[in-house]
């Protein structure tokens, strides 16, 4: 029986992967990080060390490089489970570089699965996204909602990856796909958080950079949607809650004795929050000025989406515990920290 505590975390130098590494360590696991640093640097690895007092077991390399992966599997000894975060994730960039997105996101997934098979590792946790649903017909959205045509090549890669997982699991994999809604926030210690490259596309990094004076003003993309205040509605989930669900999904796989398994869970708070509500909550909880204007709708935006997380609540025994206020306070503390560090 594989009793190894080692968990291979691809993309572990990135935003969600690094927070998961911290929670894995505090739950007694031994993460082995693989990352090519294509969308990150060593900042969050340093954060992991400061928070846990443990030097991360980090291997720089590409998930599409099977001989590199084989070497990691061979030298690290038995691996209990692979958590696969490594992917390119910028929706706008995926429209400019669709081939690169398919190559990286599909190529990485297939090569990792192939290397797992060669090294007799069966358990796999995949970073999926609410983007697979598009604009669902019914909200809150459940896992059984049909996929709509993806709005972007990035979204298409997540739909195709899930299909690949569904196809391969009967050949001897035990797989959990986690469909994250909108991850926000930072570690409460302010030692780790999001590090967007260039001008942020996502709302919260744009908010904190504007509050820090790096950007002149925030534009709220549209106030004429069919929502209570006219702005879009999302399910914003604290990154530490997201990290914790990975530990719960791992425990779920460890409990389950089936030889084959494929399960999908929504990971959200279950609460819809509008863009304007988030902006006002940020101003109220931090007391910081946040210049903003209302602008036109952003093409491709979904009007409203939030999760029905009851499957994850029940089967994984997991519940989001941080509030929106916590997430925004933590994101702001992290922003101030990186501005101070220059
Ligand atoms: P991130 O960019 O911060 O982290 C991804 C990490 O993967 C980076 O450190 C990058 O260097 C690495 N990477 C990329 N391609 C690689 C490759 N071929 N080989 C090795 N390393 C590689 O992104 P994140 O926000 O932490 O996202 C993690 C996962 O969660 C991704 O799969 C993403 O698609 C998914 N996801 C993210 C969000 C979000 O809004 N952040 C929402 C839903 C799903
Ligand atoms: C949230 C809301 C914007 C910036 C994206 C991906 C999705 C998933 C999560 C990976 C929207 C509004 C934003 C700004 C604004 N990622 N906004 N002004 O688009 O819900 O989801 O990240 O899987 O696939 O598409 O997140 O943070 O970009 O936007 O008004 O400057 O904030 O219009 O309504 P989104 P977001």
Short mmCIF file of C-alpha atoms and ligand atoms in Angstrom, two decimals:
data_model
loop_
_atom_site.label_atom_id
_atom_site.label_comp_id
_atom_site.label_asym_id
_atom_site.label_seq_id
_atom_site.Cartn_x
_atom_site.Cartn_y
_atom_site.Cartn_z
CA UNK A 1 0.00 0.00 0.00
CA UNK A 2 1.25 3.49 -0.87
CA UNK A 3 1.53 5.30 2.46
CA UNK A 4 3.73 8.09 1.12
CA UNK A 5 3.01 11.60 2.35
CA UNK A 6 4.59 13.07 -0.79
CA UNK A 7 2.30 15.09 -3.01
CA UNK A 8 3.56 16.34 -6.38
CA UNK A 9 2.31 19.90 -6.86
CA UNK A 10 2.73 21.18 -10.42
CA UNK A 11 2.54 24.95 -10.68
CA UNK A 12 3.37 25.16 -6.96
CA UNK A 13 5.26 28.43 -7.37
CA UNK A 14 2.06 30.11 -8.57
CA UNK A 15 -0.80 31.80 -6.73
CA UNK A 16 -3.11 28.91 -5.80
CA UNK A 17 -0.44 26.18 -5.82
CA UNK A 18 1.77 27.99 -3.29
CA UNK A 19 -1.12 28.51 -0.85
CA UNK A 20 -1.98 24.82 -1.22
CA UNK A 21 1.61 23.82 -0.47
CA UNK A 22 1.38 25.70 2.86
CA UNK A 23 -1.87 23.91 3.81
CA UNK A 24 -0.45 20.53 2.75
CA UNK A 25 2.56 21.06 4.99
CA UNK A 26 0.41 22.06 7.95
CA UNK A 27 -1.72 18.93 7.41
CA UNK A 28 1.43 16.77 7.62
CA UNK A 29 2.03 16.11 3.90
CA UNK A 30 5.33 16.58 2.04
CA UNK A 31 4.80 18.59 -1.12
CA UNK A 32 7.20 18.21 -4.04
CA UNK A 33 6.91 21.28 -6.24
CA UNK A 34 7.40 21.31 -10.00
CA UNK A 35 7.20 24.62 -11.85
CA UNK A 36 8.91 26.09 -14.92
CA UNK A 37 8.51 29.63 -13.51
CA UNK A 38 6.98 30.75 -16.83
CA UNK A 39 4.33 32.77 -14.99
CA UNK A 40 5.99 33.15 -11.60
CA UNK A 41 9.32 33.59 -9.87
CA UNK A 42 10.69 32.41 -6.54
CA UNK A 43 8.81 35.03 -4.45
CA UNK A 44 6.04 32.67 -3.35
CA UNK A 45 8.51 29.84 -2.71
CA UNK A 46 10.23 32.21 -0.28
CA UNK A 47 6.84 32.96 1.27
CA UNK A 48 6.21 29.24 1.79
CA UNK A 49 9.51 28.97 3.64
CA UNK A 50 8.78 32.00 5.83
CA UNK A 51 5.33 30.72 6.80
CA UNK A 52 6.17 27.06 7.36
CA UNK A 53 9.86 27.25 8.32
CA UNK A 54 10.47 24.55 5.72
CA UNK A 55 12.55 25.00 2.57
CA UNK A 56 10.30 23.98 -0.33
CA UNK A 57 11.29 20.81 -2.16
CA UNK A 58 11.32 22.56 -5.54
CA UNK A 59 12.25 21.22 -8.99
CA UNK A 60 12.39 23.67 -11.86
CA UNK A 61 11.15 22.14 -15.09
CA UNK A 62 8.34 21.87 -17.60
CA UNK A 63 5.32 19.60 -17.24
CA UNK A 64 5.50 18.84 -20.96
CA UNK A 65 8.97 17.32 -20.46
CA UNK A 66 8.39 13.67 -19.61
CA UNK A 67 12.00 12.79 -18.93
CA UNK A 68 12.17 15.64 -16.41
CA UNK A 69 8.96 14.41 -14.74
CA UNK A 70 10.22 10.82 -14.71
CA UNK A 71 13.37 11.96 -13.02
CA UNK A 72 11.36 13.75 -10.32
CA UNK A 73 9.16 10.66 -9.77
CA UNK A 74 12.22 8.36 -9.63
CA UNK A 75 14.34 10.50 -7.32
CA UNK A 76 11.52 11.45 -4.93
CA UNK A 77 10.35 7.90 -4.30
CA UNK A 78 6.66 7.03 -3.99
CA UNK A 79 4.26 9.88 -4.68
CA UNK A 80 0.77 9.58 -3.16
CA UNK A 81 -1.04 12.04 -5.40
CA UNK A 82 -0.47 14.69 -8.06
CA UNK A 83 -2.13 18.10 -7.76
CA UNK A 84 -1.96 19.69 -11.18
CA UNK A 85 -2.09 23.50 -11.06
CA UNK A 86 0.38 24.19 -13.88
CA UNK A 87 -1.38 25.93 -16.76
CA UNK A 88 -1.54 29.24 -18.60
CA UNK A 89 -4.52 31.15 -17.25
CA UNK A 90 -4.92 34.60 -18.82
CA UNK A 91 -8.19 34.67 -20.75
CA UNK A 92 -7.22 37.66 -22.96
CA UNK A 93 -3.79 36.25 -23.77
CA UNK A 94 -5.39 32.95 -24.76
CA UNK A 95 -7.24 34.77 -27.55
CA UNK A 96 -3.91 36.14 -28.84
CA UNK A 97 -2.05 32.82 -28.43
CA UNK A 98 -4.59 29.99 -28.76
CA UNK A 99 -2.07 27.43 -29.99
CA UNK A 100 0.31 28.13 -27.08
CA UNK A 101 -2.60 27.77 -24.62
CA UNK A 102 -3.71 24.44 -26.06
CA UNK A 103 -0.11 23.24 -26.24
CA UNK A 104 0.63 24.15 -22.66
CA UNK A 105 -2.64 23.25 -20.93
CA UNK A 106 -3.40 20.05 -22.83
CA UNK A 107 0.25 19.07 -23.33
CA UNK A 108 1.06 19.47 -19.63
CA UNK A 109 -1.98 17.47 -18.54
CA UNK A 110 -1.32 14.59 -20.93
CA UNK A 111 2.40 14.40 -20.17
CA UNK A 112 1.79 14.45 -16.41
CA UNK A 113 -0.81 11.64 -16.72
CA UNK A 114 1.56 9.65 -18.91
CA UNK A 115 4.41 10.01 -16.40
CA UNK A 116 2.04 9.06 -13.55
CA UNK A 117 1.08 5.88 -15.40
CA UNK A 118 4.74 4.98 -15.95
CA UNK A 119 5.45 5.53 -12.27
CA UNK A 120 2.32 3.77 -10.95
CA UNK A 121 0.76 6.88 -9.44
CA UNK A 122 -3.04 6.85 -9.73
CA UNK A 123 -4.41 9.77 -7.70
CA UNK A 124 -4.85 13.13 -9.37
CA UNK A 125 -6.47 16.45 -8.47
CA UNK A 126 -7.11 18.88 -11.31
CA UNK A 127 -7.53 22.67 -11.27
CA UNK A 128 -10.64 23.25 -13.33
CA UNK A 129 -12.71 26.40 -13.51
CA UNK A 130 -16.26 27.71 -13.45
CA UNK A 131 -15.41 28.99 -16.91
CA UNK A 132 -16.43 25.52 -18.21
CA UNK A 133 -20.10 26.47 -17.63
CA UNK A 134 -20.20 29.74 -19.59
CA UNK A 135 -23.46 31.54 -18.68
CA UNK A 136 -25.46 28.77 -17.00
CA UNK A 137 -29.23 28.61 -17.46
CA UNK A 138 -29.82 28.11 -13.74
CA UNK A 139 -28.02 29.75 -10.82
CA UNK A 140 -26.60 28.68 -8.41
CA UNK A 141 -24.90 26.35 -10.86
CA UNK A 142 -24.55 22.65 -10.01
CA UNK A 143 -21.94 20.24 -11.33
CA UNK A 144 -24.50 18.66 -13.65
CA UNK A 145 -25.09 21.90 -15.61
CA UNK A 146 -24.15 21.41 -19.27
CA UNK A 147 -21.03 23.07 -20.71
CA UNK A 148 -21.84 25.98 -22.99
CA UNK A 149 -19.50 26.84 -25.86
CA UNK A 150 -16.35 28.24 -24.22
CA UNK A 151 -15.95 32.02 -24.52
CA UNK A 152 -12.16 31.78 -24.93
CA UNK A 153 -9.40 29.34 -25.90
CA UNK A 154 -8.46 29.27 -22.19
CA UNK A 155 -11.99 28.14 -21.29
CA UNK A 156 -11.87 25.57 -24.09
CA UNK A 157 -8.66 24.09 -22.66
CA UNK A 158 -10.38 23.50 -19.30
CA UNK A 159 -13.37 21.83 -21.00
CA UNK A 160 -11.08 19.62 -23.09
CA UNK A 161 -8.89 18.77 -20.08
CA UNK A 162 -11.96 17.61 -18.17
CA UNK A 163 -12.96 15.46 -21.15
CA UNK A 164 -9.47 13.93 -21.25
CA UNK A 165 -9.76 13.08 -17.55
CA UNK A 166 -13.17 11.51 -18.06
CA UNK A 167 -11.75 9.40 -20.90
CA UNK A 168 -8.63 8.20 -19.07
CA UNK A 169 -9.92 7.46 -15.56
CA UNK A 170 -11.33 4.01 -16.46
CA UNK A 171 -7.78 2.91 -17.33
CA UNK A 172 -6.81 3.11 -13.66
CA UNK A 173 -6.82 6.70 -12.41
CA UNK A 174 -8.57 8.14 -9.39
CA UNK A 175 -9.37 11.74 -10.25
CA UNK A 176 -11.01 14.76 -8.67
CA UNK A 177 -11.62 17.90 -10.74
CA UNK A 178 -12.18 21.05 -8.72
CA UNK A 179 -14.05 23.81 -10.53
CA UNK A 180 -12.87 26.99 -8.86
CA UNK A 181 -15.07 30.06 -9.02
CA UNK A 182 -13.26 33.42 -8.58
CA UNK A 183 -10.18 33.03 -6.34
CA UNK A 184 -9.20 36.20 -4.50
CA UNK A 185 -7.27 37.31 -1.41
CA UNK A 186 -3.91 36.42 0.02
CA UNK A 187 -2.37 34.54 2.91
CA UNK A 188 -3.39 36.20 6.24
CA UNK A 189 0.34 36.59 7.07
CA UNK A 190 0.76 38.84 3.99
CA UNK A 191 3.74 36.66 3.04
CA UNK A 192 2.05 35.24 -0.08
CA UNK A 193 -0.57 36.46 -2.52
CA UNK A 194 -1.31 37.07 -6.15
CA UNK A 195 1.48 38.38 -8.39
CA UNK A 196 -0.16 39.39 -11.67
CA UNK A 197 2.11 39.92 -14.67
CA UNK A 198 1.70 43.41 -16.20
CA UNK A 199 -1.68 45.14 -16.07
CA UNK A 200 -4.06 42.89 -14.11
CA UNK A 201 -7.13 41.57 -15.90
CA UNK A 202 -8.76 40.26 -12.75
CA UNK A 203 -10.84 42.54 -10.58
CA UNK A 204 -9.19 42.31 -7.14
CA UNK A 205 -5.56 42.86 -8.23
CA UNK A 206 -6.81 45.85 -10.25
CA UNK A 207 -8.63 47.15 -7.18
CA UNK A 208 -5.59 46.82 -4.88
CA UNK A 209 -3.18 48.29 -7.47
CA UNK A 210 -5.52 51.26 -7.94
CA UNK A 211 -5.78 51.76 -4.19
CA UNK A 212 -1.97 51.65 -4.02
CA UNK A 213 -1.74 54.35 -6.69
CA UNK A 214 -0.18 52.09 -9.34
CA UNK A 215 -3.28 52.50 -11.55
CA UNK A 216 -5.19 55.79 -11.85
CA UNK A 217 -8.70 54.40 -11.60
CA UNK A 218 -10.69 51.23 -11.76
CA UNK A 219 -13.23 50.81 -14.52
CA UNK A 220 -16.31 48.82 -13.58
CA UNK A 221 -17.20 47.00 -16.79
CA UNK A 222 -20.91 47.67 -17.18
CA UNK A 223 -23.80 48.65 -14.88
CA UNK A 224 -26.63 47.70 -17.20
CA UNK A 225 -26.72 43.95 -16.58
CA UNK A 226 -29.84 42.24 -15.34
CA UNK A 227 -28.56 42.11 -11.74
CA UNK A 228 -29.64 43.97 -8.58
CA UNK A 229 -27.19 46.88 -9.08
CA UNK A 230 -26.50 46.38 -12.79
CA UNK A 231 -22.91 45.12 -12.38
CA UNK A 232 -21.82 41.50 -12.93
CA UNK A 233 -22.20 38.95 -10.15
CA UNK A 234 -19.50 36.40 -9.20
CA UNK A 235 -18.65 33.93 -6.46
CA UNK A 236 -15.42 35.25 -4.92
CA UNK A 237 -13.56 32.65 -2.89
CA UNK A 238 -10.61 33.22 -0.54
CA UNK A 239 -7.45 31.53 -1.82
CA UNK A 240 -6.82 29.86 1.56
CA UNK A 241 -10.30 28.26 1.44
CA UNK A 242 -9.37 27.07 -2.03
CA UNK A 243 -6.07 25.69 -0.76
CA UNK A 244 -7.90 23.85 2.04
CA UNK A 245 -10.32 22.13 -0.34
CA UNK A 246 -7.31 20.44 -1.96
CA UNK A 247 -6.35 18.88 1.35
CA UNK A 248 -9.96 17.72 1.77
CA UNK A 249 -10.04 16.30 -1.78
CA UNK A 250 -6.80 14.45 -1.05
CA UNK A 251 -8.28 12.99 2.14
CA UNK A 252 -11.37 12.01 0.12
CA UNK A 253 -9.18 10.11 -2.37
CA UNK A 254 -7.27 8.46 0.48
CA UNK A 255 -10.56 7.34 2.09
CA UNK A 256 -12.05 6.00 -1.12
CA UNK A 257 -10.96 2.48 -1.97
CA UNK A 258 -12.23 2.29 -5.58
CA UNK A 259 -9.64 1.44 -8.24
CA UNK A 260 -11.11 4.01 -10.55
CA UNK A 261 -12.84 7.22 -9.76
CA UNK A 262 -13.77 10.47 -11.41
CA UNK A 263 -15.49 13.16 -9.41
CA UNK A 264 -16.15 16.83 -10.01
CA UNK A 265 -16.81 19.52 -7.40
CA UNK A 266 -17.74 23.17 -7.53
CA UNK A 267 -15.51 25.22 -5.26
CA UNK A 268 -17.20 28.45 -4.31
CA UNK A 269 -18.92 30.15 -1.39
CA UNK A 270 -22.40 29.75 -2.83
CA UNK A 271 -22.92 33.49 -2.52
CA UNK A 272 -23.22 35.87 -5.47
CA UNK A 273 -21.47 39.23 -4.99
CA UNK A 274 -21.65 42.04 -7.51
CA UNK A 275 -18.63 43.97 -8.75
CA UNK A 276 -19.97 47.19 -7.19
CA UNK A 277 -20.65 45.40 -3.91
CA UNK A 278 -17.02 44.19 -3.87
CA UNK A 279 -15.71 47.69 -4.64
CA UNK A 280 -17.81 49.22 -1.85
CA UNK A 281 -16.81 46.47 0.60
CA UNK A 282 -13.14 47.17 -0.20
CA UNK A 283 -13.57 50.90 0.49
CA UNK A 284 -15.53 50.26 3.69
CA UNK A 285 -13.22 47.61 5.19
CA UNK A 286 -9.86 49.14 4.31
CA UNK A 287 -10.83 52.81 4.60
CA UNK A 288 -8.73 53.46 1.50
CA UNK A 289 -9.77 55.68 -1.40
CA UNK A 290 -10.56 53.82 -4.59
CA UNK A 291 -11.23 56.00 -7.63
CA UNK A 292 -13.55 54.22 -10.05
CA UNK A 293 -15.71 54.92 -13.07
CA UNK A 294 -18.41 52.97 -14.83
CA UNK A 295 -17.34 51.87 -18.28
CA UNK A 296 -18.77 49.74 -21.07
CA UNK A 297 -19.26 46.00 -20.75
CA UNK A 298 -16.16 43.83 -21.30
CA UNK A 299 -16.68 41.50 -24.27
CA UNK A 300 -17.13 37.86 -23.27
CA UNK A 301 -18.17 38.60 -19.67
CA UNK A 302 -20.79 36.39 -18.09
CA UNK A 303 -23.66 38.33 -16.45
CA UNK A 304 -23.91 36.32 -13.26
CA UNK A 305 -22.58 33.06 -11.95
CA UNK A 306 -22.18 31.55 -8.51
CA UNK A 307 -21.75 28.06 -7.22
CA UNK A 308 -23.95 25.52 -5.59
CA UNK A 309 -21.10 24.07 -3.49
CA UNK A 310 -23.26 21.51 -1.63
CA UNK A 311 -21.48 18.46 -3.12
CA UNK A 312 -18.11 19.71 -1.85
CA UNK A 313 -19.71 20.71 1.47
CA UNK A 314 -21.09 17.20 1.97
CA UNK A 315 -18.73 14.75 0.24
CA UNK A 316 -15.48 16.58 1.01
CA UNK A 317 -16.59 17.97 4.37
CA UNK A 318 -15.39 21.38 3.26
CA UNK A 319 -16.91 24.82 3.57
CA UNK A 320 -15.57 28.25 2.69
CA UNK A 321 -14.91 30.02 5.99
CA UNK A 322 -13.35 33.36 5.08
CA UNK A 323 -15.61 36.34 4.40
CA UNK A 324 -15.37 38.78 1.51
CA UNK A 325 -14.10 41.37 4.01
CA UNK A 326 -11.28 39.00 5.11
CA UNK A 327 -10.28 38.30 1.51
CA UNK A 328 -10.15 42.00 0.61
CA UNK A 329 -8.26 42.93 3.78
CA UNK A 330 -5.70 40.21 3.09
CA UNK A 331 -5.35 41.19 -0.57
CA UNK A 332 -4.77 44.80 0.50
CA UNK A 333 -2.17 43.84 3.15
CA UNK A 334 -0.31 41.80 0.52
CA UNK A 335 -0.44 44.67 -2.01
CA UNK A 336 1.03 47.05 0.56
CA UNK A 337 3.72 44.53 1.40
CA UNK A 338 4.88 44.11 -2.22
CA UNK A 339 4.82 47.89 -2.80
CA UNK A 340 7.02 48.38 0.28
CA UNK A 341 9.41 45.68 -0.94
CA UNK A 342 9.64 47.66 -4.22
P1 LIG B 1 -0.49 30.98 -11.67
O1 LIG B 1 -0.14 31.47 -13.04
O2 LIG B 1 -0.21 31.85 -10.51
O3 LIG B 1 0.22 29.57 -11.40
C1 LIG B 1 0.44 28.62 -12.41
C2 LIG B 1 1.88 28.15 -12.27
O4 LIG B 1 2.11 27.12 -13.24
C3 LIG B 1 2.90 29.24 -12.52
O5 LIG B 1 3.81 29.29 -11.45
C4 LIG B 1 3.58 28.82 -13.82
O6 LIG B 1 4.95 29.20 -13.84
C5 LIG B 1 3.39 27.32 -13.81
N1 LIG B 1 3.37 26.68 -15.13
C6 LIG B 1 2.64 27.03 -16.22
N2 LIG B 1 2.90 26.19 -17.23
C7 LIG B 1 3.79 25.28 -16.77
C8 LIG B 1 4.43 24.15 -17.34
N3 LIG B 1 4.22 23.78 -18.61
N4 LIG B 1 5.30 23.44 -16.58
C9 LIG B 1 5.54 23.81 -15.27
N5 LIG B 1 4.97 24.85 -14.70
C10 LIG B 1 4.09 25.59 -15.43
O7 LIG B 1 -2.04 30.56 -11.72
P2 LIG B 1 -3.04 30.22 -10.53
O8 LIG B 1 -3.99 31.34 -10.40
O9 LIG B 1 -2.30 29.75 -9.35
O10 LIG B 1 -3.83 29.03 -11.19
C11 LIG B 1 -3.54 27.67 -10.90
C12 LIG B 1 -4.50 26.78 -11.67
O11 LIG B 1 -5.83 27.10 -11.32
C13 LIG B 1 -4.41 26.93 -13.18
O12 LIG B 1 -4.61 25.65 -13.77
C14 LIG B 1 -5.59 27.83 -13.52
O13 LIG B 1 -6.05 27.62 -14.83
C15 LIG B 1 -6.60 27.36 -12.50
N6 LIG B 1 -7.62 28.36 -12.18
C16 LIG B 1 -7.23 29.60 -11.79
C17 LIG B 1 -8.20 30.56 -11.51
C18 LIG B 1 -7.81 31.97 -11.14
O14 LIG B 1 -8.61 32.87 -11.33
N7 LIG B 1 -6.62 32.21 -10.60
C19 LIG B 1 -9.56 30.22 -11.59
C20 LIG B 1 -9.91 28.92 -11.96
C21 LIG B 1 -8.93 27.99 -12.26
C1 LIG B 2 -14.70 39.65 -12.40
C2 LIG B 2 -15.73 40.75 -12.65
C3 LIG B 2 -15.48 41.91 -14.75
C4 LIG B 2 -11.70 43.89 -13.91
C5 LIG B 2 -11.85 35.05 -14.80
C6 LIG B 2 -11.77 33.98 -15.84
C7 LIG B 2 -12.28 32.69 -15.28
C8 LIG B 2 -11.57 32.34 -13.98
C9 LIG B 2 -11.63 33.44 -13.00
C10 LIG B 2 -9.63 31.00 -14.48
C11 LIG B 2 -16.24 40.76 -14.10
C12 LIG B 2 -15.27 42.84 -13.57
C13 LIG B 2 -12.84 43.10 -13.80
C14 LIG B 2 -11.84 45.31 -13.96
C15 LIG B 2 -14.22 45.05 -13.74
N1 LIG B 2 -10.18 32.11 -14.20
N2 LIG B 2 -14.07 43.68 -13.71
N3 LIG B 2 -13.10 45.82 -13.87
O1 LIG B 2 -13.88 37.25 -15.70
O2 LIG B 2 -15.19 36.45 -13.67
O3 LIG B 2 -13.21 35.21 -14.44
O4 LIG B 2 -11.12 34.64 -13.63
O5 LIG B 2 -10.15 29.94 -14.69
O6 LIG B 2 -12.03 31.73 -16.26
O7 LIG B 2 -12.55 34.37 -16.95
O8 LIG B 2 -12.88 37.37 -13.36
O9 LIG B 2 -11.69 39.06 -12.05
O10 LIG B 2 -11.59 39.19 -14.57
O11 LIG B 2 -13.71 39.72 -13.41
O12 LIG B 2 -15.33 45.57 -13.67
O13 LIG B 2 -10.85 46.03 -14.11
O14 LIG B 2 -15.09 42.01 -12.44
O15 LIG B 2 -16.19 42.54 -15.77
O16 LIG B 2 -17.60 41.07 -14.08
P1 LIG B 2 -13.90 36.63 -14.39
P2 LIG B 2 -12.36 38.87 -13.34
#
